[in-house]
């Protein structure tokens, strides 16, 4: 059902006054087909929080193993032991791979993995310790809450003790993954592991208590409905009220190749932009919203910067978790210069950040359109 003009006026007044939105407000925002209005509302909040700035960092993704005990319906990355393309890095191999990524001012390694059935728990802090020794200036953002929960199972330790050991080994932030959709009716159909909202939130709460700042994600565009997306962000908003430990929210678009949900159509650009806008409006206590260009494509990612997003992730060289899933056509690599061009072409000023969202380098903003078009543009047949 389309949103009435009366209801739209009520929501406009509420958003403009920066009143906290309710569950019903969120569901009504999703019911609107007025993308320009949604974008304007979300962009106002985004600009109030972060100005005309888009953050990015220079990072690389390192996946230590794709061997996994789970078989989640949306996943194309996991392999079973002995299966073709299954791999597990030795500690020395992981360090060598990471050192090969060191160029171009690298500031962050993003590490997520399968739930390997036989790797011992001690492998993981040892890998972090060796990576930190090899790359002392690089922040280690590693492991989902799902992995930490799995570490509890294989080690017999509590998440409290596990996080202490990982932090001592060099962990600077958890990753935001393992969230998918928190609503149980959806989650039980797409997730094949035991980490649900209760454990995901418990582990991030512990991380925040230990001084870590973490991201949060939402995998959308599969079997969930808009009301499930609203429920998801409301749970995160409530936890953020409690801990203040989340830095950024990252909507992740489901990709439909080579998995059990391949019959589903991926979320189209209008739905993508609506999801970013509603998320920005609902998550009034999250400082940042990130668009992960690998999962959304470059053009849609640029548009999302006008629908609530203020971060464009990093100069990823290879992101196997998505690129194992699809033939979607996103590039494997964006350089720093590529990101600067994308951000400026979208009309924003780039700022390079580290994992803690501290600005480490300022850049000039976009060249005014009048200057760019001062000379006639060549047209070739």
PDB file of N, CA, C and O in Angstrom, residues 7 11 14 19-31 182-183 197 225-238 278 281-282 284:
ATOM      1  N   UNK A   7       0.210  10.891   5.868  1.00  0.00           N
ATOM      2  CA  UNK A   7       1.213  10.139   6.643  1.00  0.00           C
ATOM      3  C   UNK A   7       2.617  10.597   6.291  1.00  0.00           C
ATOM      4  O   UNK A   7       3.492  10.709   7.169  1.00  0.00           O
ATOM      5  N   UNK A  11       5.469  12.044   8.899  1.00  0.00           N
ATOM      6  CA  UNK A  11       6.833  11.525   9.003  1.00  0.00           C
ATOM      7  C   UNK A  11       7.859  12.609   8.709  1.00  0.00           C
ATOM      8  O   UNK A  11       8.906  12.680   9.368  1.00  0.00           O
ATOM      9  N   UNK A  14       8.208  14.659  11.797  1.00  0.00           N
ATOM     10  CA  UNK A  14       8.891  13.917  12.852  1.00  0.00           C
ATOM     11  C   UNK A  14      10.394  13.818  12.569  1.00  0.00           C
ATOM     12  O   UNK A  14      11.225  14.016  13.468  1.00  0.00           O
ATOM     13  N   UNK A  19      12.890  13.495  15.926  1.00  0.00           N
ATOM     14  CA  UNK A  19      12.255  12.612  16.894  1.00  0.00           C
ATOM     15  C   UNK A  19      12.585  11.168  16.532  1.00  0.00           C
ATOM     16  O   UNK A  19      12.708  10.809  15.350  1.00  0.00           O
ATOM     17  N   UNK A  20      12.718  10.326  17.533  1.00  0.00           N
ATOM     18  CA  UNK A  20      13.022   8.911  17.285  1.00  0.00           C
ATOM     19  C   UNK A  20      11.849   8.235  16.591  1.00  0.00           C
ATOM     20  O   UNK A  20      10.684   8.384  16.994  1.00  0.00           O
ATOM     21  N   UNK A  21      12.157   7.466  15.549  1.00  0.00           N
ATOM     22  CA  UNK A  21      11.129   6.786  14.767  1.00  0.00           C
ATOM     23  C   UNK A  21      10.774   5.452  15.390  1.00  0.00           C
ATOM     24  O   UNK A  21      11.619   4.777  15.983  1.00  0.00           O
ATOM     25  N   UNK A  22       9.527   5.051  15.216  1.00  0.00           N
ATOM     26  CA  UNK A  22       9.020   3.806  15.770  1.00  0.00           C
ATOM     27  C   UNK A  22       9.063   2.693  14.723  1.00  0.00           C
ATOM     28  O   UNK A  22       9.349   2.923  13.538  1.00  0.00           O
ATOM     29  N   UNK A  23       8.734   1.494  15.187  1.00  0.00           N
ATOM     30  CA  UNK A  23       8.634   0.357  14.265  1.00  0.00           C
ATOM     31  C   UNK A  23       7.635   0.663  13.145  1.00  0.00           C
ATOM     32  O   UNK A  23       7.912   0.403  11.973  1.00  0.00           O
ATOM     33  N   UNK A  24       6.477   1.206  13.509  1.00  0.00           N
ATOM     34  CA  UNK A  24       5.477   1.523  12.493  1.00  0.00           C
ATOM     35  C   UNK A  24       5.990   2.581  11.532  1.00  0.00           C
ATOM     36  O   UNK A  24       5.730   2.518  10.316  1.00  0.00           O
ATOM     37  N   UNK A  25       6.717   3.567  12.057  1.00  0.00           N
ATOM     38  CA  UNK A  25       7.310   4.575  11.178  1.00  0.00           C
ATOM     39  C   UNK A  25       8.222   3.927  10.152  1.00  0.00           C
ATOM     40  O   UNK A  25       8.194   4.262   8.953  1.00  0.00           O
ATOM     41  N   UNK A  26       9.061   3.005  10.597  1.00  0.00           N
ATOM     42  CA  UNK A  26       9.985   2.334   9.683  1.00  0.00           C
ATOM     43  C   UNK A  26       9.256   1.556   8.607  1.00  0.00           C
ATOM     44  O   UNK A  26       9.617   1.607   7.425  1.00  0.00           O
ATOM     45  N   UNK A  27       8.203   0.827   8.996  1.00  0.00           N
ATOM     46  CA  UNK A  27       7.452   0.054   8.022  1.00  0.00           C
ATOM     47  C   UNK A  27       6.735   0.976   7.037  1.00  0.00           C
ATOM     48  O   UNK A  27       6.639   0.672   5.837  1.00  0.00           O
ATOM     49  N   UNK A  28       6.255   2.125   7.525  1.00  0.00           N
ATOM     50  CA  UNK A  28       5.600   3.082   6.627  1.00  0.00           C
ATOM     51  C   UNK A  28       6.603   3.711   5.663  1.00  0.00           C
ATOM     52  O   UNK A  28       6.268   3.971   4.494  1.00  0.00           O
ATOM     53  N   UNK A  29       7.811   3.967   6.122  1.00  0.00           N
ATOM     54  CA  UNK A  29       8.841   4.497   5.220  1.00  0.00           C
ATOM     55  C   UNK A  29       9.126   3.518   4.085  1.00  0.00           C
ATOM     56  O   UNK A  29       9.269   3.920   2.926  1.00  0.00           O
ATOM     57  N   UNK A  30       9.194   2.235   4.405  1.00  0.00           N
ATOM     58  CA  UNK A  30       9.401   1.227   3.356  1.00  0.00           C
ATOM     59  C   UNK A  30       8.216   1.175   2.393  1.00  0.00           C
ATOM     60  O   UNK A  30       8.368   0.803   1.229  1.00  0.00           O
ATOM     61  N   UNK A  31       7.019   1.555   2.875  1.00  0.00           N
ATOM     62  CA  UNK A  31       5.825   1.516   2.010  1.00  0.00           C
ATOM     63  C   UNK A  31       5.802   2.656   1.002  1.00  0.00           C
ATOM     64  O   UNK A  31       5.054   2.609   0.026  1.00  0.00           O
ATOM     65  N   UNK A 182      17.982 -10.930  11.844  1.00  0.00           N
ATOM     66  CA  UNK A 182      17.857 -11.464  13.196  1.00  0.00           C
ATOM     67  C   UNK A 182      16.509 -12.150  13.453  1.00  0.00           C
ATOM     68  O   UNK A 182      16.430 -13.035  14.303  1.00  0.00           O
ATOM     69  N   UNK A 183      15.458 -11.739  12.784  1.00  0.00           N
ATOM     70  CA  UNK A 183      14.146 -12.332  13.011  1.00  0.00           C
ATOM     71  C   UNK A 183      14.209 -13.851  12.826  1.00  0.00           C
ATOM     72  O   UNK A 183      14.681 -14.343  11.795  1.00  0.00           O
ATOM     73  N   UNK A 197      20.494 -14.048  17.373  1.00  0.00           N
ATOM     74  CA  UNK A 197      20.551 -12.712  17.967  1.00  0.00           C
ATOM     75  C   UNK A 197      21.119 -12.721  19.388  1.00  0.00           C
ATOM     76  O   UNK A 197      21.934 -11.873  19.743  1.00  0.00           O
ATOM     77  N   UNK A 225      11.172  -9.645   4.488  1.00  0.00           N
ATOM     78  CA  UNK A 225      10.277  -8.560   4.102  1.00  0.00           C
ATOM     79  C   UNK A 225      10.751  -7.273   4.758  1.00  0.00           C
ATOM     80  O   UNK A 225      11.565  -7.304   5.692  1.00  0.00           O
ATOM     81  N   UNK A 226      10.234  -6.122   4.300  1.00  0.00           N
ATOM     82  CA  UNK A 226      10.658  -4.858   4.925  1.00  0.00           C
ATOM     83  C   UNK A 226      10.501  -4.841   6.441  1.00  0.00           C
ATOM     84  O   UNK A 226      11.344  -4.280   7.152  1.00  0.00           O
ATOM     85  N   UNK A 227       9.455  -5.471   6.969  1.00  0.00           N
ATOM     86  CA  UNK A 227       9.263  -5.457   8.420  1.00  0.00           C
ATOM     87  C   UNK A 227      10.397  -6.173   9.143  1.00  0.00           C
ATOM     88  O   UNK A 227      10.732  -5.817  10.291  1.00  0.00           O
ATOM     89  N   UNK A 228      10.995  -7.160   8.495  1.00  0.00           N
ATOM     90  CA  UNK A 228      12.133  -7.843   9.111  1.00  0.00           C
ATOM     91  C   UNK A 228      13.369  -6.946   9.126  1.00  0.00           C
ATOM     92  O   UNK A 228      14.169  -7.007  10.066  1.00  0.00           O
ATOM     93  N   UNK A 229      13.524  -6.125   8.095  1.00  0.00           N
ATOM     94  CA  UNK A 229      14.637  -5.171   8.086  1.00  0.00           C
ATOM     95  C   UNK A 229      14.463  -4.139   9.200  1.00  0.00           C
ATOM     96  O   UNK A 229      15.429  -3.769   9.871  1.00  0.00           O
ATOM     97  N   UNK A 230      13.250  -3.678   9.385  1.00  0.00           N
ATOM     98  CA  UNK A 230      12.982  -2.714  10.452  1.00  0.00           C
ATOM     99  C   UNK A 230      13.276  -3.341  11.810  1.00  0.00           C
ATOM    100  O   UNK A 230      13.923  -2.736  12.670  1.00  0.00           O
ATOM    101  N   UNK A 231      12.815  -4.566  12.019  1.00  0.00           N
ATOM    102  CA  UNK A 231      13.084  -5.262  13.272  1.00  0.00           C
ATOM    103  C   UNK A 231      14.588  -5.386  13.513  1.00  0.00           C
ATOM    104  O   UNK A 231      15.071  -5.196  14.643  1.00  0.00           O
ATOM    105  N   UNK A 232      15.320  -5.692  12.470  1.00  0.00           N
ATOM    106  CA  UNK A 232      16.764  -5.872  12.562  1.00  0.00           C
ATOM    107  C   UNK A 232      17.443  -4.600  13.068  1.00  0.00           C
ATOM    108  O   UNK A 232      18.242  -4.629  14.018  1.00  0.00           O
ATOM    109  N   UNK A 233      17.131  -3.463  12.445  1.00  0.00           N
ATOM    110  CA  UNK A 233      17.809  -2.229  12.843  1.00  0.00           C
ATOM    111  C   UNK A 233      17.334  -1.748  14.213  1.00  0.00           C
ATOM    112  O   UNK A 233      18.113  -1.122  14.953  1.00  0.00           O
ATOM    113  N   UNK A 234      16.102  -2.054  14.589  1.00  0.00           N
ATOM    114  CA  UNK A 234      15.640  -1.670  15.919  1.00  0.00           C
ATOM    115  C   UNK A 234      16.381  -2.437  17.013  1.00  0.00           C
ATOM    116  O   UNK A 234      16.681  -1.882  18.077  1.00  0.00           O
ATOM    117  N   UNK A 235      16.679  -3.708  16.774  1.00  0.00           N
ATOM    118  CA  UNK A 235      17.482  -4.464  17.742  1.00  0.00           C
ATOM    119  C   UNK A 235      18.871  -3.831  17.891  1.00  0.00           C
ATOM    120  O   UNK A 235      19.387  -3.700  19.011  1.00  0.00           O
ATOM    121  N   UNK A 236      19.457  -3.466  16.765  1.00  0.00           N
ATOM    122  CA  UNK A 236      20.773  -2.828  16.816  1.00  0.00           C
ATOM    123  C   UNK A 236      20.701  -1.474  17.510  1.00  0.00           C
ATOM    124  O   UNK A 236      21.598  -1.115  18.285  1.00  0.00           O
ATOM    125  N   UNK A 237      19.647  -0.721  17.246  1.00  0.00           N
ATOM    126  CA  UNK A 237      19.511   0.593  17.870  1.00  0.00           C
ATOM    127  C   UNK A 237      19.398   0.462  19.393  1.00  0.00           C
ATOM    128  O   UNK A 237      19.998   1.245  20.143  1.00  0.00           O
ATOM    129  N   UNK A 238      18.657  -0.538  19.843  1.00  0.00           N
ATOM    130  CA  UNK A 238      18.509  -0.748  21.285  1.00  0.00           C
ATOM    131  C   UNK A 238      19.841  -1.147  21.921  1.00  0.00           C
ATOM    132  O   UNK A 238      20.199  -0.651  23.002  1.00  0.00           O
ATOM    133  N   UNK A 278      16.064   4.252   4.775  1.00  0.00           N
ATOM    134  CA  UNK A 278      15.316   3.894   5.979  1.00  0.00           C
ATOM    135  C   UNK A 278      16.267   3.531   7.114  1.00  0.00           C
ATOM    136  O   UNK A 278      16.051   3.904   8.276  1.00  0.00           O
ATOM    137  N   UNK A 281      17.635   6.667   8.669  1.00  0.00           N
ATOM    138  CA  UNK A 281      16.626   7.375   9.442  1.00  0.00           C
ATOM    139  C   UNK A 281      16.300   6.664  10.757  1.00  0.00           C
ATOM    140  O   UNK A 281      16.068   7.317  11.777  1.00  0.00           O
ATOM    141  N   UNK A 282      16.290   5.350  10.761  1.00  0.00           N
ATOM    142  CA  UNK A 282      15.958   4.600  11.973  1.00  0.00           C
ATOM    143  C   UNK A 282      17.113   4.566  12.967  1.00  0.00           C
ATOM    144  O   UNK A 282      16.904   4.612  14.179  1.00  0.00           O
ATOM    145  N   UNK A 284      19.278   6.375  14.550  1.00  0.00           N
ATOM    146  CA  UNK A 284      19.664   7.736  14.924  1.00  0.00           C
ATOM    147  C   UNK A 284      20.902   7.789  15.815  1.00  0.00           C
ATOM    148  O   UNK A 284      21.518   8.843  15.972  1.00  0.00           O
TER     149      UNK A 284
END
